[in-house]
Coordinates of C-alpha atoms in Angstrom, one line a residue:
Chain A
D1 CA -30.2 10.4 46.8
I2 CA -28.3 12.2 49.5
Q3 CA -29.0 10.8 52.9
M4 CA -29.1 13.0 55.9
T5 CA -28.5 11.4 59.3
Q6 CA -29.5 13.4 62.4
S7 CA -28.3 12.7 65.9
P8 CA -29.6 12.3 68.4
S9 CA -33.2 11.2 67.5
S10 CA -34.5 12.8 70.7
L11 CA -33.0 14.6 73.8
S12 CA -34.2 15.9 77.2
A13 CA -33.0 19.3 78.2
S14 CA -33.8 22.0 80.8
V15 CA -34.6 25.6 80.1
G16 CA -31.3 27.4 80.0
D17 CA -29.3 24.5 78.7
R18 CA -27.1 24.6 75.7
V19 CA -28.3 22.1 73.1
T20 CA -26.4 20.8 70.2
I21 CA -28.0 18.7 67.3
T22 CA -25.8 17.2 64.5
C23 CA -26.5 16.2 60.9
R24 CA -24.4 14.2 58.5
A25 CA -24.9 14.1 54.8
S26 CA -23.9 11.1 52.9
Q27 CA -21.9 13.1 50.5
T28 CA -20.4 16.6 50.3
I29 CA -23.1 19.4 50.0
S30 CA -20.8 22.5 50.6
T31 CA -23.2 24.8 52.6
Y32 CA -26.4 24.0 50.7
F33 CA -27.9 23.0 54.1
N34 CA -30.8 24.1 56.2
W35 CA -32.5 23.7 59.6
Y36 CA -36.1 23.7 60.5
Q37 CA -38.1 23.7 63.6
Q38 CA -41.6 22.1 63.8
K39 CA -44.1 22.3 66.7
P40 CA -47.0 19.8 66.9
G41 CA -49.7 20.6 64.4
K42 CA -47.8 23.2 62.7
A43 CA -45.8 23.6 59.6
P44 CA -42.0 23.6 59.8
K45 CA -40.3 26.8 60.2
L46 CA -37.0 27.9 58.6
L47 CA -34.4 28.7 61.2
I48 CA -31.0 28.4 59.4
Y49 CA -30.1 28.5 55.7
G50 CA -26.8 28.2 53.9
A51 CA -25.5 26.2 56.9
S52 CA -25.0 29.3 59.1
S53 CA -27.4 32.1 58.1
L54 CA -30.1 33.1 60.5
Q55 CA -33.4 33.4 58.9
S56 CA -35.1 36.8 59.4
G57 CA -37.0 36.9 62.8
V58 CA -35.2 33.9 64.3
P59 CA -33.8 34.6 67.8
S60 CA -30.1 34.8 67.9
R61 CA -29.6 32.1 70.5
F62 CA -30.0 29.7 67.4
S63 CA -26.8 29.2 65.4
G64 CA -25.6 26.8 62.7
S65 CA -22.3 25.7 61.5
G66 CA -20.5 23.3 59.2
T67 CA -19.6 22.6 55.7
G68 CA -19.2 19.6 53.5
T69 CA -20.8 16.7 55.3
D70 CA -21.1 17.6 58.9
F71 CA -23.3 20.2 60.3
T72 CA -24.4 21.5 63.8
L73 CA -27.3 23.4 65.2
T74 CA -26.8 25.0 68.5
I75 CA -29.3 26.5 70.8
R76 CA -27.4 28.7 73.2
S77 CA -29.9 28.9 76.1
L78 CA -32.9 26.8 75.6
Q79 CA -36.2 28.6 76.0
P80 CA -39.7 27.0 76.8
E81 CA -40.8 27.8 73.1
D82 CA -37.9 25.9 71.7
F83 CA -39.2 22.4 72.7
A84 CA -40.0 21.0 69.3
T85 CA -38.7 18.7 66.5
Y86 CA -35.8 19.9 64.5
Y87 CA -35.1 18.7 60.9
C88 CA -32.1 19.3 58.8
Q89 CA -32.3 19.4 55.0
Q90 CA -29.9 19.5 52.0
S91 CA -30.6 21.8 49.0
Y92 CA -27.4 20.7 47.1
S93 CA -29.3 18.5 44.7
T94 CA -32.6 17.0 43.9
P95 CA -34.4 15.2 45.3
R96 CA -34.1 17.4 48.4
T97 CA -33.9 15.2 51.5
F98 CA -34.4 15.8 55.2
G99 CA -33.0 14.3 58.3
Q100 CA -35.3 12.1 60.4
G101 CA -35.7 14.7 63.0
T102 CA -34.6 15.5 66.5
K103 CA -37.2 15.9 69.2
V104 CA -36.2 18.2 72.0
E105 CA -38.3 17.4 75.2
I106 CA -38.4 19.0 78.5
K107 CA -36.4 17.3 81.2
Chain B
Q1 CA -45.2 39.0 52.3
V2 CA -46.2 35.7 50.4
Q3 CA -48.8 33.5 52.0
L4 CA -49.7 30.1 50.9
Q5 CA -52.9 28.2 51.4
E6 CA -53.5 24.5 50.4
S7 CA -57.0 23.2 49.4
G8 CA -58.4 20.0 48.3
P9 CA -60.3 16.8 49.3
G10 CA -59.2 15.4 52.7
L11 CA -60.5 11.8 52.1
L12 CA -59.7 9.6 49.1
K13 CA -60.2 5.9 48.3
P14 CA -57.4 3.7 47.3
S15 CA -56.7 4.0 43.5
E16 CA -58.1 7.5 43.3
T17 CA -56.2 10.6 42.3
L18 CA -55.1 13.1 44.9
S19 CA -55.5 16.7 43.7
L20 CA -54.5 19.7 45.8
T21 CA -54.1 23.3 45.0
C22 CA -51.9 25.9 46.6
T23 CA -53.0 29.6 46.4
V24 CA -50.3 32.3 46.5
S25 CA -51.2 35.7 48.0
G26 CA -49.3 38.8 48.8
G27 CA -46.5 38.5 46.3
S28 CA -45.5 37.4 42.9
I29 CA -45.7 33.8 41.5
R30 CA -43.0 34.6 39.1
S31 CA -40.2 33.8 41.5
Y32 CA -39.1 30.9 43.8
H33 CA -39.4 27.2 43.4
W34 CA -43.1 26.3 44.3
T35 CA -42.8 23.1 46.3
W36 CA -44.9 20.2 47.6
I37 CA -43.9 18.3 50.8
R38 CA -45.7 15.7 52.6
Q39 CA -45.5 14.3 56.2
P40 CA -47.1 10.9 57.2
P41 CA -48.7 11.0 60.7
G42 CA -45.9 10.8 63.3
K43 CA -43.1 10.6 60.7
G44 CA -40.7 12.9 59.0
L45 CA -40.8 15.1 55.9
E46 CA -40.6 14.0 52.4
W47 CA -40.0 16.2 49.5
I48 CA -42.5 15.6 46.5
G49 CA -41.2 18.1 43.9
Y50 CA -41.1 21.7 42.7
I51 CA -42.1 23.9 39.8
Y52 CA -40.8 27.1 38.7
Y53 CA -43.1 29.8 37.2
S54 CA -41.8 28.9 33.7
G55 CA -43.3 25.4 34.2
S56 CA -40.1 23.5 34.6
T57 CA -40.6 20.7 37.1
N58 CA -38.4 18.4 39.2
Y59 CA -39.9 15.5 41.1
N60 CA -38.8 13.0 43.6
P61 CA -37.9 9.8 41.7
S62 CA -39.8 7.6 44.4
L63 CA -43.0 9.3 43.2
K64 CA -42.1 10.4 39.8
S65 CA -44.4 7.9 37.9
R66 CA -47.4 9.1 39.9
V67 CA -46.8 12.8 40.3
T68 CA -47.6 16.0 38.3
I69 CA -47.1 19.5 39.6
S70 CA -48.5 22.3 37.4
I71 CA -48.8 26.1 37.7
D72 CA -51.3 28.7 36.7
T73 CA -49.7 32.0 37.0
S74 CA -52.9 33.9 36.1
K75 CA -54.6 32.5 39.1
K76 CA -51.6 32.5 41.3
Q77 CA -52.0 28.9 41.9
F78 CA -49.9 25.7 41.7
S79 CA -51.2 22.2 42.0
L80 CA -50.3 18.7 42.9
K81 CA -51.8 15.4 41.4
L82 CA -50.8 12.0 42.7
T83 CA -52.4 9.1 41.0
S84 CA -53.1 5.6 42.2
V85 CA -53.1 6.6 45.9
T86 CA -52.8 4.0 48.6
A87 CA -52.8 4.2 52.4
A88 CA -49.1 4.9 52.3
D89 CA -50.0 8.2 50.7
T90 CA -52.0 9.3 53.9
A91 CA -50.2 12.4 55.1
V92 CA -50.2 16.2 55.7
Y93 CA -49.4 17.8 52.5
Y94 CA -47.7 21.1 52.5
C95 CA -47.0 23.7 49.8
A96 CA -43.9 25.8 50.3
T97 CA -41.5 28.3 48.5
E98 CA -37.9 27.5 48.1
D99 CA -36.0 30.7 47.7
G100 CA -32.6 31.4 45.9
E101 CA -30.7 30.3 49.0
G102 CA -32.4 26.9 48.9
G103 CA -34.3 27.1 52.1
L104 CA -38.1 26.5 52.4
N105 CA -38.8 29.8 53.8
I106 CA -42.6 30.1 53.5
W107 CA -45.1 27.2 54.2
G108 CA -48.8 26.8 53.9
Q109 CA -50.6 25.5 57.0
G110 CA -50.8 22.1 55.5
T111 CA -53.8 19.8 54.6
M112 CA -54.4 16.3 55.9
V113 CA -55.1 13.8 53.2
T114 CA -56.4 10.3 54.3
V115 CA -56.6 7.4 52.0
S116 CA -59.0 4.8 53.3
S117 CA -61.6 2.4 51.9

């Protein structure tokens, strides 16, 4: 199985801050990589697919980058509705695997 | 736009079989990988497996001996069976679609399944 390791596990930030979350795969996965946002009691929501493509309807303050083993999710200017848990996921091979999550909290 | 809705019992006893159904509305079932994912309380996401409309399946090896995913295209439903459940199988179970880009782009609302004696 491909292991996905996110960092940090949690972070505190203020509205307007630039936030960066990283994810590392245990082997190269090209750009078969996705980011999700999950709010309490809700299903995850796809934000970024193919490492850098913005899912339809997702605000442009979200962006993704990376290829191979190292990937980054950036939120350009954090908004109140962005406080949530973010997960990375590889879709290079099965079983699909997720990172452990990064909880973004209000400072 | 495709919508998904999970259904099934919310409480099971140890050793019983978990059976969930996901009903597809608003689109064709003859596309996507139809996927099951679960999330234990307070924990992360675990991929269970998927099925294509043709019936081909792919399961997580950690669950493979206990899992069956099936599809009924006429009813626009796909189903999950997990045998010999234990408390470790307590989780919110989600159905989702994996599109051609590999992202899980549509999710059901999730259904909580508790295993307790």
